[in-house]
Amino acid sequence: MNSGFEAIIGLEVHVQLRTRSKMFCACRNSYGAAPNSQTCPVCLGLPGALPALNGEAVRMALALGLSVGARIRPDSSFYRKQYFYPDLPKGYQITQGPVALVEGGELEIPGDPAVRGGAGPVRIRLERAHLEEDAGKSSHDQRPGVSLVDLNRAGVPLLEVVGAPDLRSPQEASEFMKALHRRVVFLGICDGSLEEGSFRCDANVSLRRAGEAFGTRVEVKNLNSFRFVKQALAFEIGRQAGLLERGLPVRQETRGWDAQAGETRAQRTKEAAMDYRYFPEPDLPVLGIRPEEVEAVRATLPELPEAKAGRWQAAFGLGLDEAHALLQSPAFTAYFEALTAACGSGKAAANWMLGEVSRTLNERHLDIEAFPVPPEGLAGLIRLVESHQIGHGAARDQVFPALLAGEGPAEAIVAAKGLTQTTDRAAIEALVAGVLAAHPGPVAQLRGGKEGLRGFLVGQVLKAGGGKVDPKRVNEILAEALAKA
């Protein structure tokens, strides 16, 4: 941290909920429709229109709360938060007030050793998660000098997750956002699309010297990527440190992130709670939650992503980074688990999923749901490699492309291309003997201690065998031959 300053960071993450309809009306909740085609008197705030609470949004909020060990409030209320934006047609937002439906809880993330004094997980507290409605969306770049407003998003259900100021670096902020993203996606309550704005955050940051009270907080609005969170906070920390080092005050304000310029820019003076003129929403009663409703939601919770990762590490010997990389999406995870069951090796399945499968998906811009090879088909190839019937190089370079092209099962492709490896000891011994006789110089140097030449000799044996001999058996037989005087 610059000049002994400590960063105090808290994220407010806006999670769009995957309900079929909006928060307080029956309008469709979907992305990509024609502008202003999914609106009604309720979400437009027309006189006489009355809101009706979306029960599925409530159940989704309960699911997140239970998954993070939060307290579920039996009674919570909605309020009107008054402020004017062109894309907020009512002139106020309906949100939960001082008492939220979900309070407390925590998420575990990897701590940043650069600021924690060592590696290891840290627990980040959640202050609350409350239900509210989204605003519309303004566009400023479609027509020169003109701003356009699309109100399809107005009234879409949001769950605002407010993290405690427990984060201490941009890296930790990014990890917190990733952990929460995995959680809501695997719970099935959010599609997690950062590009479409389904998952975005506001970052609050201040600086202080060790032992001092919190400094002046600045909010950076609407960050919709893990990379932008890191970049915006790194810039803002540097900006604030520069001011404090010069003896200048940090203003409490809201700033936006300009990704092209790589800097935050002032937008407006930060409002205090009194500026919003909160008052209870007169058209909605108190939200009461019965214990049996909580337990019904608890019974539907799936295995959480962190639990999956821990199970894979213990069962398959995966590293933490490998396990987390397999948590790309519920569908990716399901494919991996089906592949593991079919091939019998979680480690080999992980290597192929994070290697050739991921490379193919990236190159073809596909999701795993559109991957052309089913888990059982890829498992056939993995079994051939694991049983040394085919080398990994041939499997990767020749059989895998043929599987993608739909040329048949792996066994048939290997047979048609004549790629089956020999594990016949006598045949390999003959190849090794020939290579040793043809390279007396390297053999003498290897016996003299130059171990780097072992790979050269193995390569010569594999070459002599036309790539159809098992490298593991070659190494074993070569070692035995070299051990003989």
Short mmCIF file of N, CA and C in Angstrom, two decimals, residues 329-468:
data_model
loop_
_atom_site.label_atom_id
_atom_site.label_comp_id
_atom_site.label_asym_id
_atom_site.label_seq_id
_atom_site.Cartn_x
_atom_site.Cartn_y
_atom_site.Cartn_z
N SER A 329 -19.33 -22.94 -14.68
CA SER A 329 -20.79 -22.85 -14.75
C SER A 329 -21.36 -24.17 -14.27
N PRO A 330 -22.63 -24.20 -13.86
CA PRO A 330 -23.22 -25.48 -13.48
C PRO A 330 -23.16 -26.52 -14.59
N ALA A 331 -23.33 -26.09 -15.85
CA ALA A 331 -23.28 -27.04 -16.96
C ALA A 331 -21.87 -27.60 -17.15
N PHE A 332 -20.85 -26.75 -17.01
CA PHE A 332 -19.46 -27.20 -17.13
C PHE A 332 -19.14 -28.20 -16.03
N THR A 333 -19.60 -27.90 -14.83
CA THR A 333 -19.40 -28.80 -13.70
C THR A 333 -20.10 -30.14 -13.92
N ALA A 334 -21.32 -30.09 -14.43
CA ALA A 334 -22.06 -31.32 -14.68
C ALA A 334 -21.36 -32.19 -15.73
N TYR A 335 -20.81 -31.54 -16.76
CA TYR A 335 -20.07 -32.30 -17.79
C TYR A 335 -18.85 -32.97 -17.15
N PHE A 336 -18.12 -32.20 -16.33
CA PHE A 336 -16.93 -32.76 -15.68
C PHE A 336 -17.29 -33.97 -14.82
N GLU A 337 -18.34 -33.87 -14.05
CA GLU A 337 -18.69 -34.98 -13.17
C GLU A 337 -19.17 -36.19 -13.97
N ALA A 338 -19.88 -35.96 -15.07
CA ALA A 338 -20.30 -37.08 -15.93
C ALA A 338 -19.09 -37.71 -16.60
N LEU A 339 -18.12 -36.88 -17.00
CA LEU A 339 -16.90 -37.39 -17.63
C LEU A 339 -16.09 -38.21 -16.64
N THR A 340 -15.98 -37.72 -15.42
CA THR A 340 -15.25 -38.46 -14.38
C THR A 340 -15.88 -39.83 -14.13
N ALA A 341 -17.19 -39.85 -14.03
CA ALA A 341 -17.88 -41.12 -13.78
C ALA A 341 -17.68 -42.09 -14.93
N ALA A 342 -17.62 -41.58 -16.15
CA ALA A 342 -17.51 -42.45 -17.33
C ALA A 342 -16.09 -42.95 -17.56
N CYS A 343 -15.08 -42.11 -17.24
CA CYS A 343 -13.70 -42.51 -17.54
C CYS A 343 -12.98 -43.11 -16.34
N GLY A 344 -13.49 -42.83 -15.13
CA GLY A 344 -12.91 -43.41 -13.93
C GLY A 344 -11.72 -42.68 -13.35
N SER A 345 -11.38 -41.49 -13.90
CA SER A 345 -10.24 -40.74 -13.39
C SER A 345 -10.58 -39.26 -13.35
N GLY A 346 -10.79 -38.73 -12.12
CA GLY A 346 -11.10 -37.32 -11.98
C GLY A 346 -9.95 -36.43 -12.40
N LYS A 347 -8.72 -36.85 -12.13
CA LYS A 347 -7.55 -36.05 -12.49
C LYS A 347 -7.41 -35.95 -14.00
N ALA A 348 -7.55 -37.08 -14.70
CA ALA A 348 -7.45 -37.05 -16.16
C ALA A 348 -8.60 -36.25 -16.76
N ALA A 349 -9.81 -36.42 -16.21
CA ALA A 349 -10.96 -35.66 -16.71
C ALA A 349 -10.73 -34.17 -16.54
N ALA A 350 -10.19 -33.76 -15.39
CA ALA A 350 -9.91 -32.34 -15.15
C ALA A 350 -8.88 -31.81 -16.15
N ASN A 351 -7.84 -32.60 -16.42
CA ASN A 351 -6.80 -32.16 -17.36
C ASN A 351 -7.38 -31.92 -18.75
N TRP A 352 -8.25 -32.81 -19.20
CA TRP A 352 -8.85 -32.64 -20.53
C TRP A 352 -9.86 -31.49 -20.54
N MET A 353 -10.63 -31.34 -19.46
CA MET A 353 -11.62 -30.26 -19.40
C MET A 353 -10.94 -28.89 -19.42
N LEU A 354 -9.84 -28.77 -18.66
CA LEU A 354 -9.15 -27.48 -18.57
C LEU A 354 -8.16 -27.28 -19.69
N GLY A 355 -7.92 -28.35 -20.46
CA GLY A 355 -7.01 -28.25 -21.59
C GLY A 355 -7.75 -28.18 -22.91
N GLU A 356 -7.88 -29.32 -23.57
CA GLU A 356 -8.43 -29.33 -24.92
C GLU A 356 -9.89 -28.90 -25.00
N VAL A 357 -10.69 -29.28 -24.02
CA VAL A 357 -12.11 -28.90 -24.07
C VAL A 357 -12.25 -27.39 -23.95
N SER A 358 -11.58 -26.80 -22.97
CA SER A 358 -11.68 -25.34 -22.79
C SER A 358 -11.11 -24.60 -23.99
N ARG A 359 -10.00 -25.09 -24.52
CA ARG A 359 -9.41 -24.44 -25.71
C ARG A 359 -10.40 -24.46 -26.88
N THR A 360 -11.06 -25.59 -27.08
CA THR A 360 -12.02 -25.70 -28.18
C THR A 360 -13.20 -24.76 -27.96
N LEU A 361 -13.71 -24.70 -26.74
CA LEU A 361 -14.83 -23.81 -26.46
C LEU A 361 -14.44 -22.36 -26.71
N ASN A 362 -13.24 -21.97 -26.30
CA ASN A 362 -12.79 -20.59 -26.51
C ASN A 362 -12.61 -20.28 -27.99
N GLU A 363 -12.00 -21.20 -28.72
CA GLU A 363 -11.76 -20.96 -30.14
C GLU A 363 -13.05 -20.87 -30.94
N ARG A 364 -14.03 -21.66 -30.56
CA ARG A 364 -15.29 -21.70 -31.30
C ARG A 364 -16.38 -20.82 -30.69
N HIS A 365 -16.03 -20.14 -29.59
CA HIS A 365 -16.98 -19.26 -28.91
C HIS A 365 -18.26 -20.02 -28.53
N LEU A 366 -18.06 -21.17 -27.90
CA LEU A 366 -19.17 -22.04 -27.51
C LEU A 366 -19.28 -22.11 -26.00
N ASP A 367 -20.47 -22.41 -25.51
CA ASP A 367 -20.66 -22.85 -24.15
C ASP A 367 -20.59 -24.38 -24.13
N ILE A 368 -20.38 -24.95 -22.95
CA ILE A 368 -20.24 -26.40 -22.86
C ILE A 368 -21.50 -27.12 -23.34
N GLU A 369 -22.65 -26.47 -23.23
CA GLU A 369 -23.89 -27.10 -23.69
C GLU A 369 -23.84 -27.40 -25.18
N ALA A 370 -23.04 -26.64 -25.95
CA ALA A 370 -22.95 -26.84 -27.40
C ALA A 370 -21.71 -27.64 -27.80
N PHE A 371 -20.96 -28.16 -26.83
CA PHE A 371 -19.77 -28.96 -27.16
C PHE A 371 -20.21 -30.22 -27.88
N PRO A 372 -19.61 -30.54 -29.04
CA PRO A 372 -20.14 -31.61 -29.88
C PRO A 372 -19.88 -33.03 -29.40
N VAL A 373 -19.02 -33.21 -28.40
CA VAL A 373 -18.68 -34.56 -27.94
C VAL A 373 -19.31 -34.79 -26.57
N PRO A 374 -20.18 -35.78 -26.41
CA PRO A 374 -20.78 -36.04 -25.10
C PRO A 374 -19.73 -36.58 -24.13
N PRO A 375 -19.98 -36.52 -22.83
CA PRO A 375 -19.00 -37.02 -21.85
C PRO A 375 -18.59 -38.47 -22.11
N GLU A 376 -19.53 -39.32 -22.49
CA GLU A 376 -19.20 -40.73 -22.72
C GLU A 376 -18.22 -40.87 -23.89
N GLY A 377 -18.37 -40.03 -24.91
CA GLY A 377 -17.47 -40.10 -26.06
C GLY A 377 -16.05 -39.69 -25.70
N LEU A 378 -15.90 -38.60 -24.95
CA LEU A 378 -14.56 -38.18 -24.54
C LEU A 378 -13.97 -39.16 -23.54
N ALA A 379 -14.81 -39.75 -22.71
CA ALA A 379 -14.32 -40.73 -21.74
C ALA A 379 -13.67 -41.92 -22.44
N GLY A 380 -14.19 -42.31 -23.60
CA GLY A 380 -13.59 -43.41 -24.34
C GLY A 380 -12.16 -43.10 -24.73
N LEU A 381 -11.89 -41.87 -25.14
CA LEU A 381 -10.53 -41.46 -25.49
C LEU A 381 -9.63 -41.44 -24.26
N ILE A 382 -10.15 -40.90 -23.15
CA ILE A 382 -9.34 -40.82 -21.94
C ILE A 382 -8.96 -42.22 -21.45
N ARG A 383 -9.89 -43.17 -21.54
CA ARG A 383 -9.57 -44.53 -21.10
C ARG A 383 -8.45 -45.13 -21.95
N LEU A 384 -8.44 -44.85 -23.23
CA LEU A 384 -7.37 -45.37 -24.10
C LEU A 384 -6.02 -44.79 -23.71
N VAL A 385 -5.99 -43.49 -23.35
CA VAL A 385 -4.73 -42.87 -22.93
C VAL A 385 -4.29 -43.43 -21.59
N GLU A 386 -5.22 -43.53 -20.64
CA GLU A 386 -4.87 -43.99 -19.30
C GLU A 386 -4.41 -45.44 -19.29
N SER A 387 -4.90 -46.25 -20.23
CA SER A 387 -4.48 -47.65 -20.31
C SER A 387 -3.28 -47.85 -21.23
N HIS A 388 -2.69 -46.73 -21.69
CA HIS A 388 -1.48 -46.73 -22.53
C HIS A 388 -1.69 -47.41 -23.88
N GLN A 389 -2.94 -47.44 -24.32
CA GLN A 389 -3.19 -47.99 -25.66
C GLN A 389 -2.91 -46.96 -26.75
N ILE A 390 -2.82 -45.69 -26.34
CA ILE A 390 -2.52 -44.62 -27.28
C ILE A 390 -1.78 -43.53 -26.50
N GLY A 391 -0.85 -42.86 -27.16
CA GLY A 391 -0.11 -41.79 -26.52
C GLY A 391 -0.94 -40.52 -26.40
N HIS A 392 -0.58 -39.69 -25.43
CA HIS A 392 -1.34 -38.47 -25.23
C HIS A 392 -1.23 -37.54 -26.43
N GLY A 393 -0.04 -37.48 -27.02
CA GLY A 393 0.13 -36.61 -28.18
C GLY A 393 -0.77 -37.01 -29.34
N ALA A 394 -0.82 -38.29 -29.64
CA ALA A 394 -1.68 -38.76 -30.72
C ALA A 394 -3.16 -38.55 -30.37
N ALA A 395 -3.47 -38.76 -29.09
CA ALA A 395 -4.86 -38.55 -28.66
C ALA A 395 -5.27 -37.10 -28.85
N ARG A 396 -4.39 -36.18 -28.47
CA ARG A 396 -4.69 -34.76 -28.57
C ARG A 396 -4.70 -34.28 -30.02
N ASP A 397 -3.72 -34.68 -30.79
CA ASP A 397 -3.53 -34.10 -32.11
C ASP A 397 -4.31 -34.80 -33.22
N GLN A 398 -4.64 -36.09 -33.03
CA GLN A 398 -5.29 -36.83 -34.11
C GLN A 398 -6.68 -37.35 -33.74
N VAL A 399 -6.81 -37.93 -32.57
CA VAL A 399 -8.10 -38.55 -32.22
C VAL A 399 -9.10 -37.49 -31.77
N PHE A 400 -8.68 -36.55 -30.93
CA PHE A 400 -9.61 -35.54 -30.43
C PHE A 400 -10.23 -34.72 -31.56
N PRO A 401 -9.45 -34.22 -32.54
CA PRO A 401 -10.08 -33.52 -33.66
C PRO A 401 -11.07 -34.38 -34.43
N ALA A 402 -10.77 -35.68 -34.54
CA ALA A 402 -11.70 -36.57 -35.24
C ALA A 402 -12.98 -36.76 -34.44
N LEU A 403 -12.87 -36.79 -33.11
CA LEU A 403 -14.08 -36.85 -32.28
C LEU A 403 -14.94 -35.61 -32.49
N LEU A 404 -14.29 -34.45 -32.52
CA LEU A 404 -15.02 -33.20 -32.74
C LEU A 404 -15.73 -33.19 -34.08
N ALA A 405 -15.10 -33.83 -35.06
CA ALA A 405 -15.67 -33.87 -36.41
C ALA A 405 -16.73 -34.94 -36.58
N GLY A 406 -16.97 -35.73 -35.52
CA GLY A 406 -18.01 -36.75 -35.58
C GLY A 406 -17.63 -37.97 -36.38
N GLU A 407 -16.33 -38.33 -36.38
CA GLU A 407 -15.86 -39.46 -37.20
C GLU A 407 -16.06 -40.81 -36.52
N GLY A 408 -16.68 -40.82 -35.34
CA GLY A 408 -16.94 -42.09 -34.68
C GLY A 408 -16.38 -42.12 -33.29
N PRO A 409 -16.57 -43.23 -32.56
CA PRO A 409 -16.00 -43.36 -31.22
C PRO A 409 -14.49 -43.44 -31.25
N ALA A 410 -13.86 -43.15 -30.12
CA ALA A 410 -12.41 -43.08 -30.07
C ALA A 410 -11.75 -44.40 -30.49
N GLU A 411 -12.30 -45.52 -30.03
CA GLU A 411 -11.70 -46.82 -30.37
C GLU A 411 -11.66 -47.04 -31.88
N ALA A 412 -12.74 -46.67 -32.56
CA ALA A 412 -12.78 -46.86 -34.01
C ALA A 412 -11.82 -45.92 -34.72
N ILE A 413 -11.69 -44.70 -34.24
CA ILE A 413 -10.76 -43.73 -34.85
C ILE A 413 -9.33 -44.21 -34.70
N VAL A 414 -8.98 -44.68 -33.49
CA VAL A 414 -7.63 -45.17 -33.25
C VAL A 414 -7.32 -46.36 -34.17
N ALA A 415 -8.26 -47.27 -34.31
CA ALA A 415 -8.04 -48.44 -35.18
C ALA A 415 -7.90 -48.02 -36.64
N ALA A 416 -8.76 -47.09 -37.09
CA ALA A 416 -8.72 -46.66 -38.48
C ALA A 416 -7.43 -45.94 -38.81
N LYS A 417 -6.88 -45.20 -37.86
CA LYS A 417 -5.64 -44.44 -38.10
C LYS A 417 -4.39 -45.23 -37.73
N GLY A 418 -4.58 -46.43 -37.21
CA GLY A 418 -3.42 -47.26 -36.84
C GLY A 418 -2.57 -46.65 -35.76
N LEU A 419 -3.21 -46.10 -34.71
CA LEU A 419 -2.48 -45.36 -33.68
C LEU A 419 -2.25 -46.16 -32.40
N THR A 420 -2.66 -47.41 -32.37
CA THR A 420 -2.52 -48.20 -31.15
C THR A 420 -1.06 -48.36 -30.77
N GLN A 421 -0.72 -48.06 -29.51
CA GLN A 421 0.65 -48.20 -29.03
C GLN A 421 0.97 -49.66 -28.73
N THR A 422 2.21 -50.01 -28.90
CA THR A 422 2.64 -51.33 -28.48
C THR A 422 3.23 -51.24 -27.08
N THR A 423 2.87 -52.20 -26.26
CA THR A 423 3.48 -52.32 -24.93
C THR A 423 4.27 -53.62 -24.85
N ASP A 424 4.49 -54.26 -26.01
CA ASP A 424 5.21 -55.53 -26.07
C ASP A 424 6.66 -55.33 -25.63
N ARG A 425 7.06 -56.02 -24.60
CA ARG A 425 8.38 -55.80 -24.02
C ARG A 425 9.50 -56.15 -25.00
N ALA A 426 9.36 -57.25 -25.68
CA ALA A 426 10.43 -57.67 -26.59
C ALA A 426 10.63 -56.65 -27.70
N ALA A 427 9.53 -56.13 -28.24
CA ALA A 427 9.64 -55.14 -29.33
C ALA A 427 10.31 -53.87 -28.84
N ILE A 428 9.96 -53.43 -27.64
CA ILE A 428 10.55 -52.19 -27.11
C ILE A 428 12.03 -52.42 -26.76
N GLU A 429 12.34 -53.60 -26.22
CA GLU A 429 13.75 -53.89 -25.92
C GLU A 429 14.61 -53.82 -27.18
N ALA A 430 14.06 -54.30 -28.28
CA ALA A 430 14.81 -54.26 -29.54
C ALA A 430 15.02 -52.82 -30.00
N LEU A 431 14.02 -51.99 -29.87
CA LEU A 431 14.16 -50.58 -30.25
C LEU A 431 15.19 -49.88 -29.37
N VAL A 432 15.16 -50.14 -28.06
CA VAL A 432 16.12 -49.53 -27.13
C VAL A 432 17.54 -49.97 -27.47
N ALA A 433 17.73 -51.25 -27.71
CA ALA A 433 19.06 -51.75 -28.04
C ALA A 433 19.60 -51.08 -29.30
N GLY A 434 18.74 -50.91 -30.30
CA GLY A 434 19.17 -50.26 -31.52
C GLY A 434 19.59 -48.82 -31.30
N VAL A 435 18.84 -48.08 -30.49
CA VAL A 435 19.16 -46.68 -30.22
C VAL A 435 20.46 -46.57 -29.43
N LEU A 436 20.64 -47.42 -28.42
CA LEU A 436 21.87 -47.38 -27.63
C LEU A 436 23.09 -47.69 -28.50
N ALA A 437 22.93 -48.65 -29.42
CA ALA A 437 24.05 -48.99 -30.29
C ALA A 437 24.36 -47.86 -31.27
N ALA A 438 23.33 -47.11 -31.66
CA ALA A 438 23.53 -46.04 -32.65
C ALA A 438 24.04 -44.75 -32.04
N HIS A 439 24.01 -44.62 -30.72
CA HIS A 439 24.41 -43.37 -30.07
C HIS A 439 25.35 -43.65 -28.90
N PRO A 440 26.52 -44.19 -29.17
CA PRO A 440 27.44 -44.54 -28.07
C PRO A 440 27.92 -43.31 -27.29
N GLY A 441 28.08 -42.19 -27.96
CA GLY A 441 28.55 -40.97 -27.27
C GLY A 441 27.58 -40.50 -26.21
N PRO A 442 26.32 -40.22 -26.57
CA PRO A 442 25.35 -39.81 -25.56
C PRO A 442 25.18 -40.86 -24.46
N VAL A 443 25.26 -42.15 -24.81
CA VAL A 443 25.11 -43.20 -23.80
C VAL A 443 26.24 -43.09 -22.77
N ALA A 444 27.48 -42.89 -23.25
CA ALA A 444 28.62 -42.78 -22.34
C ALA A 444 28.48 -41.54 -21.45
N GLN A 445 28.05 -40.42 -22.04
CA GLN A 445 27.88 -39.19 -21.25
C GLN A 445 26.77 -39.35 -20.20
N LEU A 446 25.68 -40.03 -20.58
CA LEU A 446 24.60 -40.25 -19.63
C LEU A 446 25.09 -41.10 -18.48
N ARG A 447 25.84 -42.15 -18.79
CA ARG A 447 26.37 -43.00 -17.73
C ARG A 447 27.36 -42.24 -16.87
N GLY A 448 27.96 -41.18 -17.46
CA GLY A 448 28.89 -40.36 -16.71
C GLY A 448 28.21 -39.29 -15.86
N GLY A 449 26.89 -39.22 -15.91
CA GLY A 449 26.18 -38.30 -15.04
C GLY A 449 25.38 -37.22 -15.72
N LYS A 450 25.41 -37.10 -17.05
CA LYS A 450 24.65 -36.07 -17.76
C LYS A 450 23.21 -36.56 -17.98
N GLU A 451 22.38 -36.42 -16.95
CA GLU A 451 21.02 -36.94 -16.97
C GLU A 451 20.15 -36.29 -18.05
N GLY A 452 20.50 -35.10 -18.48
CA GLY A 452 19.71 -34.43 -19.49
C GLY A 452 19.64 -35.18 -20.80
N LEU A 453 20.58 -36.09 -21.03
CA LEU A 453 20.59 -36.86 -22.28
C LEU A 453 19.59 -38.01 -22.27
N ARG A 454 19.02 -38.31 -21.09
CA ARG A 454 18.05 -39.39 -21.03
C ARG A 454 16.84 -39.08 -21.92
N GLY A 455 16.38 -37.85 -21.85
CA GLY A 455 15.24 -37.47 -22.69
C GLY A 455 15.56 -37.59 -24.16
N PHE A 456 16.80 -37.28 -24.55
CA PHE A 456 17.20 -37.43 -25.96
C PHE A 456 17.07 -38.88 -26.40
N LEU A 457 17.55 -39.80 -25.58
CA LEU A 457 17.51 -41.21 -25.94
C LEU A 457 16.09 -41.74 -25.98
N VAL A 458 15.25 -41.29 -25.01
CA VAL A 458 13.84 -41.71 -25.04
C VAL A 458 13.19 -41.23 -26.32
N GLY A 459 13.49 -39.98 -26.70
CA GLY A 459 12.93 -39.45 -27.93
C GLY A 459 13.34 -40.24 -29.15
N GLN A 460 14.58 -40.70 -29.17
CA GLN A 460 15.04 -41.50 -30.30
C GLN A 460 14.33 -42.84 -30.37
N VAL A 461 14.04 -43.44 -29.21
CA VAL A 461 13.31 -44.71 -29.20
C VAL A 461 11.89 -44.50 -29.70
N LEU A 462 11.25 -43.43 -29.23
CA LEU A 462 9.89 -43.14 -29.67
C LEU A 462 9.86 -42.88 -31.18
N LYS A 463 10.87 -42.18 -31.66
CA LYS A 463 10.95 -41.91 -33.10
C LYS A 463 11.13 -43.21 -33.88
N ALA A 464 11.99 -44.07 -33.37
CA ALA A 464 12.22 -45.35 -34.05
C ALA A 464 10.96 -46.21 -34.06
N GLY A 465 10.13 -46.04 -33.04
CA GLY A 465 8.90 -46.80 -32.97
C GLY A 465 7.74 -46.15 -33.69
N GLY A 466 8.00 -45.07 -34.39
CA GLY A 466 6.95 -44.41 -35.16
C GLY A 466 5.87 -43.80 -34.28
N GLY A 467 6.23 -43.44 -33.03
CA GLY A 467 5.25 -42.85 -32.12
C GLY A 467 4.22 -43.83 -31.59
N LYS A 468 4.46 -45.11 -31.78
CA LYS A 468 3.47 -46.12 -31.38
C LYS A 468 3.96 -47.01 -30.25
#
